[in-house]
PDB file of C-alpha atoms in Angstrom:
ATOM      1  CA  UNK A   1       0.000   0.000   0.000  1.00  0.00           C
ATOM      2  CA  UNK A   2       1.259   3.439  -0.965  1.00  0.00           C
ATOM      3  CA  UNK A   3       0.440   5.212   2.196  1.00  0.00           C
ATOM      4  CA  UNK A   4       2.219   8.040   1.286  1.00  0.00           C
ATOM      5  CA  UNK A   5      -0.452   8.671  -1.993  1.00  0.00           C
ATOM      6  CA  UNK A   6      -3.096   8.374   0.469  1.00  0.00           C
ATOM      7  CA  UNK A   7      -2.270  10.760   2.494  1.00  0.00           C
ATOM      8  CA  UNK A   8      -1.259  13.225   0.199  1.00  0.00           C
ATOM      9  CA  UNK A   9      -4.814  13.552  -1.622  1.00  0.00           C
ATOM     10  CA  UNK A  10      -6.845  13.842   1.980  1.00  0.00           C
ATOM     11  CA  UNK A  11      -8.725  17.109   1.765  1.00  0.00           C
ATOM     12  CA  UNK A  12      -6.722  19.950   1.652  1.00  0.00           C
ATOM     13  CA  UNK A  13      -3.475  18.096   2.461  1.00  0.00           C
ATOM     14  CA  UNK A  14      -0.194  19.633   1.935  1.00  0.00           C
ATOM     15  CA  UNK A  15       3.299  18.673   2.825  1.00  0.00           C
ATOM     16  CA  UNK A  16       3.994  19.609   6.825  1.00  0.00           C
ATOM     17  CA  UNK A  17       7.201  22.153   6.530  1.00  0.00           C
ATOM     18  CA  UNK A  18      10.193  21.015   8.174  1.00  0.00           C
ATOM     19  CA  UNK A  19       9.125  17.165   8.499  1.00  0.00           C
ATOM     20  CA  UNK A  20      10.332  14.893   5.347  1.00  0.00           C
ATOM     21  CA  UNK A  21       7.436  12.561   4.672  1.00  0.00           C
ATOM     22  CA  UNK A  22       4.775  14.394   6.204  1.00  0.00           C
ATOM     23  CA  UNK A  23       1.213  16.110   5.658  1.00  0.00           C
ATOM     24  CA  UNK A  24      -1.073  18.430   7.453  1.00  0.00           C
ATOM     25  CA  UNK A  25      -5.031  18.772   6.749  1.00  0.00           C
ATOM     26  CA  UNK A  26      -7.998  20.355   7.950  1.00  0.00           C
ATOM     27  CA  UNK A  27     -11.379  18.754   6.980  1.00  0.00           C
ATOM     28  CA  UNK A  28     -13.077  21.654   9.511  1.00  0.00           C
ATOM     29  CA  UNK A  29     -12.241  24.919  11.091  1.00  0.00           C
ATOM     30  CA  UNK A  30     -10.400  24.664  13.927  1.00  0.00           C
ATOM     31  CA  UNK A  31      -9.478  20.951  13.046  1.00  0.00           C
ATOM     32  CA  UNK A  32      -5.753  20.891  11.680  1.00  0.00           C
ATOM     33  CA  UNK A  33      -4.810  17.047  11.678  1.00  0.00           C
ATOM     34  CA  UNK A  34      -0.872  15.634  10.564  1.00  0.00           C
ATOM     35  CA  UNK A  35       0.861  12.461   9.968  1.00  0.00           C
ATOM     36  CA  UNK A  36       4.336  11.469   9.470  1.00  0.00           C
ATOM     37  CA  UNK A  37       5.715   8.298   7.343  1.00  0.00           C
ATOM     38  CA  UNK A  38       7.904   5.715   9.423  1.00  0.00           C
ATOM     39  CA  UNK A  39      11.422   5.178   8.144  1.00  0.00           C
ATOM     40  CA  UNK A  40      10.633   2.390   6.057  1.00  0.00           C
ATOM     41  CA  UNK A  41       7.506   4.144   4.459  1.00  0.00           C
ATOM     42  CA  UNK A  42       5.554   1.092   5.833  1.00  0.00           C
ATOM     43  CA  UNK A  43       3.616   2.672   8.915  1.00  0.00           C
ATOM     44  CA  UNK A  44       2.623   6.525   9.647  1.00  0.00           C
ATOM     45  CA  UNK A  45       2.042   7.949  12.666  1.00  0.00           C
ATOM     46  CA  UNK A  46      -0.754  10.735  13.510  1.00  0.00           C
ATOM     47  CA  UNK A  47      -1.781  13.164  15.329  1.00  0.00           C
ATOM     48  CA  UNK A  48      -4.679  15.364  15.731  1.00  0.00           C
ATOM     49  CA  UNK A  49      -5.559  19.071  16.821  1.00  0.00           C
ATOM     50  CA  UNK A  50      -8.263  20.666  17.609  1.00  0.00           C
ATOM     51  CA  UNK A  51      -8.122  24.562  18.352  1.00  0.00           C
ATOM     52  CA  UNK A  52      -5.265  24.376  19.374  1.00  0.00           C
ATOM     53  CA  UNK A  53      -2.309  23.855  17.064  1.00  0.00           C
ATOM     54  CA  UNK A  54       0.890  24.804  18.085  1.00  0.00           C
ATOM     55  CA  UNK A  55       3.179  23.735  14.401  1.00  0.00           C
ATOM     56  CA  UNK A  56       6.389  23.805  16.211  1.00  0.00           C
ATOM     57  CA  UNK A  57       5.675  21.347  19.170  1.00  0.00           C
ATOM     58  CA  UNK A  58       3.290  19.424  16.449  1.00  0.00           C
ATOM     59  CA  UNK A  59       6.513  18.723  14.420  1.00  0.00           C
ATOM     60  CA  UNK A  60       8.594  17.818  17.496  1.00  0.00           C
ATOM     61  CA  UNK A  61       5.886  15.204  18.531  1.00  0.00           C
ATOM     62  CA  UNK A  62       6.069  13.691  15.202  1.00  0.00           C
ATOM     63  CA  UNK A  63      10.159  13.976  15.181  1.00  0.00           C
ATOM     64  CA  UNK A  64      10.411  12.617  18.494  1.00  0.00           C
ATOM     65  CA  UNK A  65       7.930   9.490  17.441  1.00  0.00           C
ATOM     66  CA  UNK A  66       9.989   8.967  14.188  1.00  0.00           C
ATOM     67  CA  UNK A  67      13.394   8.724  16.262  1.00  0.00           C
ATOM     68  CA  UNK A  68      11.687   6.169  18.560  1.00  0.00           C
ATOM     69  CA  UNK A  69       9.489   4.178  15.889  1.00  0.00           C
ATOM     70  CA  UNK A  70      11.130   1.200  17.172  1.00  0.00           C
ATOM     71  CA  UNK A  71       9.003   1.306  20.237  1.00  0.00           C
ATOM     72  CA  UNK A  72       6.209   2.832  18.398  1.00  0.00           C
ATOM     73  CA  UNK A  73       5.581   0.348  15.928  1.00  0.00           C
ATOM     74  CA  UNK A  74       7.047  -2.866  17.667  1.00  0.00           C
ATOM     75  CA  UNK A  75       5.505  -2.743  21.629  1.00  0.00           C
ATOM     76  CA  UNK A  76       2.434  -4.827  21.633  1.00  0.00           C
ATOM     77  CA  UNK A  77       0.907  -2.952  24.576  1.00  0.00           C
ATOM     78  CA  UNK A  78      -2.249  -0.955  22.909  1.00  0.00           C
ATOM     79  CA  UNK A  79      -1.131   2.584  24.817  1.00  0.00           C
ATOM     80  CA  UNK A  80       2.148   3.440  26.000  1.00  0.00           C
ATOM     81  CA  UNK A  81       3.641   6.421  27.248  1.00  0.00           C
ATOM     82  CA  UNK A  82       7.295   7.349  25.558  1.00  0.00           C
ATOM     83  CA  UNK A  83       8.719   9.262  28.339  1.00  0.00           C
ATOM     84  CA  UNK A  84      11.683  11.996  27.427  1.00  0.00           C
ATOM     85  CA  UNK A  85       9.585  14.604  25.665  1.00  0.00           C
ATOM     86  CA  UNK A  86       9.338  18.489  26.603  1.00  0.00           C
ATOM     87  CA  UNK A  87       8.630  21.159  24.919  1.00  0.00           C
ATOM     88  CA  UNK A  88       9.096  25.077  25.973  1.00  0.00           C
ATOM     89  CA  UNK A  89       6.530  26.710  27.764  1.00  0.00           C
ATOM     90  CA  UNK A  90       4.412  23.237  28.550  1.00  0.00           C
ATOM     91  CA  UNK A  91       4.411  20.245  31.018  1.00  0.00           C
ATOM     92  CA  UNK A  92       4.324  17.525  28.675  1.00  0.00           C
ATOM     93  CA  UNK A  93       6.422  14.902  29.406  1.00  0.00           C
ATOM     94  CA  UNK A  94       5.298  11.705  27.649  1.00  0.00           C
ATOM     95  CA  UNK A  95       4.597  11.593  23.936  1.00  0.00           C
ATOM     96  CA  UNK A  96       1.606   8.811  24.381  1.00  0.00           C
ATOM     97  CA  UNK A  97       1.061   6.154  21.711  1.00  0.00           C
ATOM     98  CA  UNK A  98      -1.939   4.362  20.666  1.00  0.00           C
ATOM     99  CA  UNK A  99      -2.215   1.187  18.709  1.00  0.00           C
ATOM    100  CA  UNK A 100      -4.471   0.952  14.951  1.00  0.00           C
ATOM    101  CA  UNK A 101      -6.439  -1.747  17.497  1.00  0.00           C
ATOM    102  CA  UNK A 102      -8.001   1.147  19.896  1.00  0.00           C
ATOM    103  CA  UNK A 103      -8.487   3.767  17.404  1.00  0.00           C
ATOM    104  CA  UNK A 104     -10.431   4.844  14.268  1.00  0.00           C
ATOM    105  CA  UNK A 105      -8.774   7.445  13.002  1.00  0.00           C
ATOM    106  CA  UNK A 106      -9.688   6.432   9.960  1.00  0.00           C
ATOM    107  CA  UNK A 107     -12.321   4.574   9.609  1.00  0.00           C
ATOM    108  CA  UNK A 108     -13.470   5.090   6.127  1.00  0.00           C
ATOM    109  CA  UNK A 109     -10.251   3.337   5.256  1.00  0.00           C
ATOM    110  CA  UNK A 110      -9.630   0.073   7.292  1.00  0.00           C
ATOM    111  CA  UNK A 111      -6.266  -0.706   5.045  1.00  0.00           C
ATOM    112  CA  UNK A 112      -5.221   2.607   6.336  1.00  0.00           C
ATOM    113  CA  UNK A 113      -6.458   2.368   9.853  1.00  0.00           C
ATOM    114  CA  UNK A 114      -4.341  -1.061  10.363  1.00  0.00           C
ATOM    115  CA  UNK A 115      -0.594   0.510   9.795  1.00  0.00           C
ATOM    116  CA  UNK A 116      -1.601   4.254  11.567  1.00  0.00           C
ATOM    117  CA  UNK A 117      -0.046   4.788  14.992  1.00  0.00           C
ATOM    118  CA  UNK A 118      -1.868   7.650  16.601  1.00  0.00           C
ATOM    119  CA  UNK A 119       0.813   9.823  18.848  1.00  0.00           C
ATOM    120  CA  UNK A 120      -0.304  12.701  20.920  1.00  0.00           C
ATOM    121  CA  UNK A 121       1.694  15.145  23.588  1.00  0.00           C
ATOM    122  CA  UNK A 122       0.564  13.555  27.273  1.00  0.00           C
ATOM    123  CA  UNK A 123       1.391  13.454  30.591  1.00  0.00           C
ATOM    124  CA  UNK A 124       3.250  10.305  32.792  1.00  0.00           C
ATOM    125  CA  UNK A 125       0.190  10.098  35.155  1.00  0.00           C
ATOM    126  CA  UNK A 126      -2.100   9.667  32.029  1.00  0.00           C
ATOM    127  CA  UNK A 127      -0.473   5.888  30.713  1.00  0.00           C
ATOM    128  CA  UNK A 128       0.255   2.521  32.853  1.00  0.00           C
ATOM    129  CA  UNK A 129       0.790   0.861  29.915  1.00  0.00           C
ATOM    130  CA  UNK A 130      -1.406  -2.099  30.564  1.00  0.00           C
ATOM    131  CA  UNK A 131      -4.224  -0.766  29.506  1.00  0.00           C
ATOM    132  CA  UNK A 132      -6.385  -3.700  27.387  1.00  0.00           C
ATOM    133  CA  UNK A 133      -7.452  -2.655  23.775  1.00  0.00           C
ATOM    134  CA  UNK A 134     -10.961  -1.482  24.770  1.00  0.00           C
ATOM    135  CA  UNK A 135      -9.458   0.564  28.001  1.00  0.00           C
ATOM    136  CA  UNK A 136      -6.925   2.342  25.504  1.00  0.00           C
ATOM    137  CA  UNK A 137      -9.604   3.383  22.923  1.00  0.00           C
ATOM    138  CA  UNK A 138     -11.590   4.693  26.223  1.00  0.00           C
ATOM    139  CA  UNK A 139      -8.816   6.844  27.209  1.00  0.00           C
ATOM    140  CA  UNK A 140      -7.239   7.778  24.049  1.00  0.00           C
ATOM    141  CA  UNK A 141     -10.619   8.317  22.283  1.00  0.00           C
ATOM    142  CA  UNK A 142     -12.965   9.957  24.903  1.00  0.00           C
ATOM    143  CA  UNK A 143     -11.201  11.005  28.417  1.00  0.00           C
ATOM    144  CA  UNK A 144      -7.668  12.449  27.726  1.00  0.00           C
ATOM    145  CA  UNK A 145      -8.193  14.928  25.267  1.00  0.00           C
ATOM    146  CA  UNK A 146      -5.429  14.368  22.849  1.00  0.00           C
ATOM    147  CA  UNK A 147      -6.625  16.699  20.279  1.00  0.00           C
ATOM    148  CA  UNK A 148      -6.052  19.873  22.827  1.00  0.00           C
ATOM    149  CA  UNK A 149      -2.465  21.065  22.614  1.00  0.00           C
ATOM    150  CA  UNK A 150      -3.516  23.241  25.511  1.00  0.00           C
ATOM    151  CA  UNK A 151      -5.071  20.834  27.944  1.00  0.00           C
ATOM    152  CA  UNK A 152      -3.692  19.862  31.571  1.00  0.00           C
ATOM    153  CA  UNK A 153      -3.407  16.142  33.103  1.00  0.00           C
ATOM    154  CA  UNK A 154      -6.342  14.023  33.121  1.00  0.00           C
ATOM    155  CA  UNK A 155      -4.703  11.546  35.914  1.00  0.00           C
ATOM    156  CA  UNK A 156      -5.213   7.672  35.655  1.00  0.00           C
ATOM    157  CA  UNK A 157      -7.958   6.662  38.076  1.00  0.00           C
ATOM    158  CA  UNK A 158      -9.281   3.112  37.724  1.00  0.00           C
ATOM    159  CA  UNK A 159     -11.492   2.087  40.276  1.00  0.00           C
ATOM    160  CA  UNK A 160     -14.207  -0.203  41.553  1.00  0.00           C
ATOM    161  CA  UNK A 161     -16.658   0.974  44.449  1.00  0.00           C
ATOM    162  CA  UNK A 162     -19.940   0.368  46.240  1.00  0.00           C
ATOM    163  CA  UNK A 163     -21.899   3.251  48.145  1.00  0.00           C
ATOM    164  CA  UNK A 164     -24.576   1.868  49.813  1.00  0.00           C
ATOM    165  CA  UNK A 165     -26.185   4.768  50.897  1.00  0.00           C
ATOM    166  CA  UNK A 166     -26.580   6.244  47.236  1.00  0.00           C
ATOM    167  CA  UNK A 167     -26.685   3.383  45.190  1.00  0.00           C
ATOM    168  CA  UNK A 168     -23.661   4.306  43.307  1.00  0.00           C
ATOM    169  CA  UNK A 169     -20.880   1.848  42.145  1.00  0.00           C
ATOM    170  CA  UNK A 170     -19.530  -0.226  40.044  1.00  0.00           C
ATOM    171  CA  UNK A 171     -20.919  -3.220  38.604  1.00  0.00           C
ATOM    172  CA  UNK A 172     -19.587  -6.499  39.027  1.00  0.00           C
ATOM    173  CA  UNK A 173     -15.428  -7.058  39.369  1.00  0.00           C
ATOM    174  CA  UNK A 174     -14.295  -5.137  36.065  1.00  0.00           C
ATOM    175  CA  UNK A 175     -12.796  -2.109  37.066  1.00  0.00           C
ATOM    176  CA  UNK A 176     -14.146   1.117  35.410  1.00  0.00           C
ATOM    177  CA  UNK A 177     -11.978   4.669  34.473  1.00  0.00           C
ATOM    178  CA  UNK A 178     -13.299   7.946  35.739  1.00  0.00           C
ATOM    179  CA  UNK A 179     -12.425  11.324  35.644  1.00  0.00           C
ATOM    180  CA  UNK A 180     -10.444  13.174  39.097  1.00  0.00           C
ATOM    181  CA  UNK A 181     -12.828  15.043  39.648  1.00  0.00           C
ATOM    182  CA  UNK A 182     -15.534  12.298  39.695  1.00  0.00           C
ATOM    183  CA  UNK A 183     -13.548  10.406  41.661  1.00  0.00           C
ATOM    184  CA  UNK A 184     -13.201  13.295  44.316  1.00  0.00           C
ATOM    185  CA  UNK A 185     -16.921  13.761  44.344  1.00  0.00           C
ATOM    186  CA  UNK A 186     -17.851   9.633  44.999  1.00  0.00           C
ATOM    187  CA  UNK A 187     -15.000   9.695  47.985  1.00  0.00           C
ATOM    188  CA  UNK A 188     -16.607  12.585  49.770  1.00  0.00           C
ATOM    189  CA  UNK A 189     -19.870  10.555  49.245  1.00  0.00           C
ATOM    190  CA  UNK A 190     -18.202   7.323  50.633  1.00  0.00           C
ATOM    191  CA  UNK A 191     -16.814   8.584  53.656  1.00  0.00           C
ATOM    192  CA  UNK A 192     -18.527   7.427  56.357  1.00  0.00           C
ATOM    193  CA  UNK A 193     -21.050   5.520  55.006  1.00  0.00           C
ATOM    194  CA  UNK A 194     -20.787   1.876  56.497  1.00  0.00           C
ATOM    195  CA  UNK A 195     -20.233  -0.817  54.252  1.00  0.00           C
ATOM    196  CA  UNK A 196     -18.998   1.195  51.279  1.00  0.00           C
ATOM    197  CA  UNK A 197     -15.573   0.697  49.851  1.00  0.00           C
ATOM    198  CA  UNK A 198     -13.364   1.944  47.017  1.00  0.00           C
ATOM    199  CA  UNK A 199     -10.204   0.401  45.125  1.00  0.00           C
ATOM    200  CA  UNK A 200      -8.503   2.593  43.339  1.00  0.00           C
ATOM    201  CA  UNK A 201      -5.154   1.917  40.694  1.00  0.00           C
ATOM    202  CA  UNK A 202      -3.147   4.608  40.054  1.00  0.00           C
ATOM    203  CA  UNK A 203      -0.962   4.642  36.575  1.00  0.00           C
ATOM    204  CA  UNK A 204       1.888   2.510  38.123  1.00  0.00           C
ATOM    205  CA  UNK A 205      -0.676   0.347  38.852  1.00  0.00           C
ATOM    206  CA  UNK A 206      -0.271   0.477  42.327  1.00  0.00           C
ATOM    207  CA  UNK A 207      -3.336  -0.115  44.774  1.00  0.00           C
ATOM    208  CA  UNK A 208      -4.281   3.475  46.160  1.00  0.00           C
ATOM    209  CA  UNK A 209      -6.411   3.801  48.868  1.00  0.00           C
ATOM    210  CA  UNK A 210      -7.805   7.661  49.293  1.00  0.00           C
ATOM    211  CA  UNK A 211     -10.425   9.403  51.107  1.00  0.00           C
ATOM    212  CA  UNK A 212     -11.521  12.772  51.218  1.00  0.00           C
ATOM    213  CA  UNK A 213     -13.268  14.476  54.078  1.00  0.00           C
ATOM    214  CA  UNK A 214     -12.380  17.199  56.384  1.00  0.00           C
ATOM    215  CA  UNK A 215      -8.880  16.490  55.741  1.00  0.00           C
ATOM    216  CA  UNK A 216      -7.225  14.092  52.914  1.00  0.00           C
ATOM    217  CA  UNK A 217      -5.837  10.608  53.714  1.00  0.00           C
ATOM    218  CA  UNK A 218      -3.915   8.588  50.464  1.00  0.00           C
ATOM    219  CA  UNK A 219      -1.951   5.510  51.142  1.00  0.00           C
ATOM    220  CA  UNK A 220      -1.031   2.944  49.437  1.00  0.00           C
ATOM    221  CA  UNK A 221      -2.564  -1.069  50.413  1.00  0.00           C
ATOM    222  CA  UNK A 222      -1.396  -4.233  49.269  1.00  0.00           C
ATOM    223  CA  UNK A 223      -4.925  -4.608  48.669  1.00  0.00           C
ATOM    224  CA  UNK A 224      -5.739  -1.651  47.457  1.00  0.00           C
ATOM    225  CA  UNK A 225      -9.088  -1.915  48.905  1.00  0.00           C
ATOM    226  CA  UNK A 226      -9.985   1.488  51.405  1.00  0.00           C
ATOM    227  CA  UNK A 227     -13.432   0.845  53.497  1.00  0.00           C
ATOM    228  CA  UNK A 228     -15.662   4.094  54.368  1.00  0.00           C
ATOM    229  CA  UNK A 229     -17.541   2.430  57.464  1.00  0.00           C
ATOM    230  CA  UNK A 230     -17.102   0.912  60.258  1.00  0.00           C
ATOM    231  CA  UNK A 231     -13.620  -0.587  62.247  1.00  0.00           C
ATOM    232  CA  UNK A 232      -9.762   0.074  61.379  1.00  0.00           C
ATOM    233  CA  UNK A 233     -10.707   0.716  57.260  1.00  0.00           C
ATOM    234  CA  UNK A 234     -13.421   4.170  57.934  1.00  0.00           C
ATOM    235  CA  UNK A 235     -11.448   6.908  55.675  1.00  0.00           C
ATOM    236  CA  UNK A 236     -10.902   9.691  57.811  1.00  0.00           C
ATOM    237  CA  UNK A 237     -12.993  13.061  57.901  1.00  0.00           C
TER     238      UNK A 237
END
């Protein structure tokens, strides 16, 4: 497959100045979208802006994916987080990648789709790296944002809880991904109530126990499990 003819007649493609092998588009205002040929012309590797593009860092995330394609192309974990990126003026420090399996980027073109890595500027705390196929195309596709050159950390916080009292939780033993600040609100909820618990990973996957009440309590557990009611496990308040 010619990947580099494909990309070249997108809508309003033109060659990306200053990257060999590279295109940028916009199919919408506001939307400016780029991708970069591997070495071997064989794989490409995306990434998308939205409102947001900065050309300068853009380039350097699609340089600094380029001089680590190795790792790119060959890990077989779905997400991973390349650490040894900055750029001027930001807090990136990752450059995350996510595998053709957990994305559509383009989905009009499954041939395509298959050999496209998408890369994106990102944060350590974002990426454990053992994310499963459907957990990567949660976070890469809905909760961290990738398109938004501007945006902050959106922390890894897997978790599995019961409240009692408000019905809230979890459903059976699969662990589900929410926001900080959703996590924040449930643990202020929790504390207290008796019977309620919480298990939260962090991105190390390490078992973090947290509560927050009058004051805030985080430890870690070797079973990562923190009670809200009742004996030595009630989270503090």
């Amino acid at each position: 497959m010619d990947i580099a003819a494909k990309l070249s007649v997108l809508p309003n493609a033109k060659p990306l100045p200053g990257v060999a092998r590279a295109w940028e588009w916009s199919p919408a205002p506001g939307f400016v979208l780029l991708a970069a040929l591997s070495s071997d012309g064989r794989h490409a590797f995306r990434l998308n802006t939205k409102d947001s593009y900065d050309a300068e860092m853009c380039r350097a995330v699609l340089e600094f994916a380029r001089e680590r394609e190795d790792e790119v192309i060959g890990r077989p974990e779905p997400l991973i987080a390349l650490t040894g990126f900055s750029w001027p003026g930001r807090e990136f420090d990752v450059v995350g990648r996510v595998r053709p399996e957990a994305h559509r980027l383009f989905p009009k073109d499954p041939d395509l789709n298959e050999v496209v890595f998408g890369v994106f500027p990102g944060y350590s705390a974002e990426i454990s790296g053992a994310e499963s196929v459907d957990q990567a195309a949660e976070r890469y596709g809905r909760m961290l944002r990738t398109s938004d050159m501007n945006r902050g950390p959106s922390p890894y916080a897997l978790v599995r809880f019961d409240n009692p009292k408000t019905g809230a939780g979890t459903i059976g033993e699969q662990p589900v991904f929410i926001s900080p600040d959703y996590l924040l609100h449930e643990l202020r909820l929790l504390n207290g109530v008796r019977d309620a618990y919480l298990q939260l990973w962090n991105h190390r996957n390490e078992a973090v126990a947290g509560a927050v009440g009058r004051n805030v309590a985080r430890h870690v557990r070797r079973t990562g499990t923190a009670h809200a009611g009742g004996g030595d496990g009630r989270m503090g308040g």
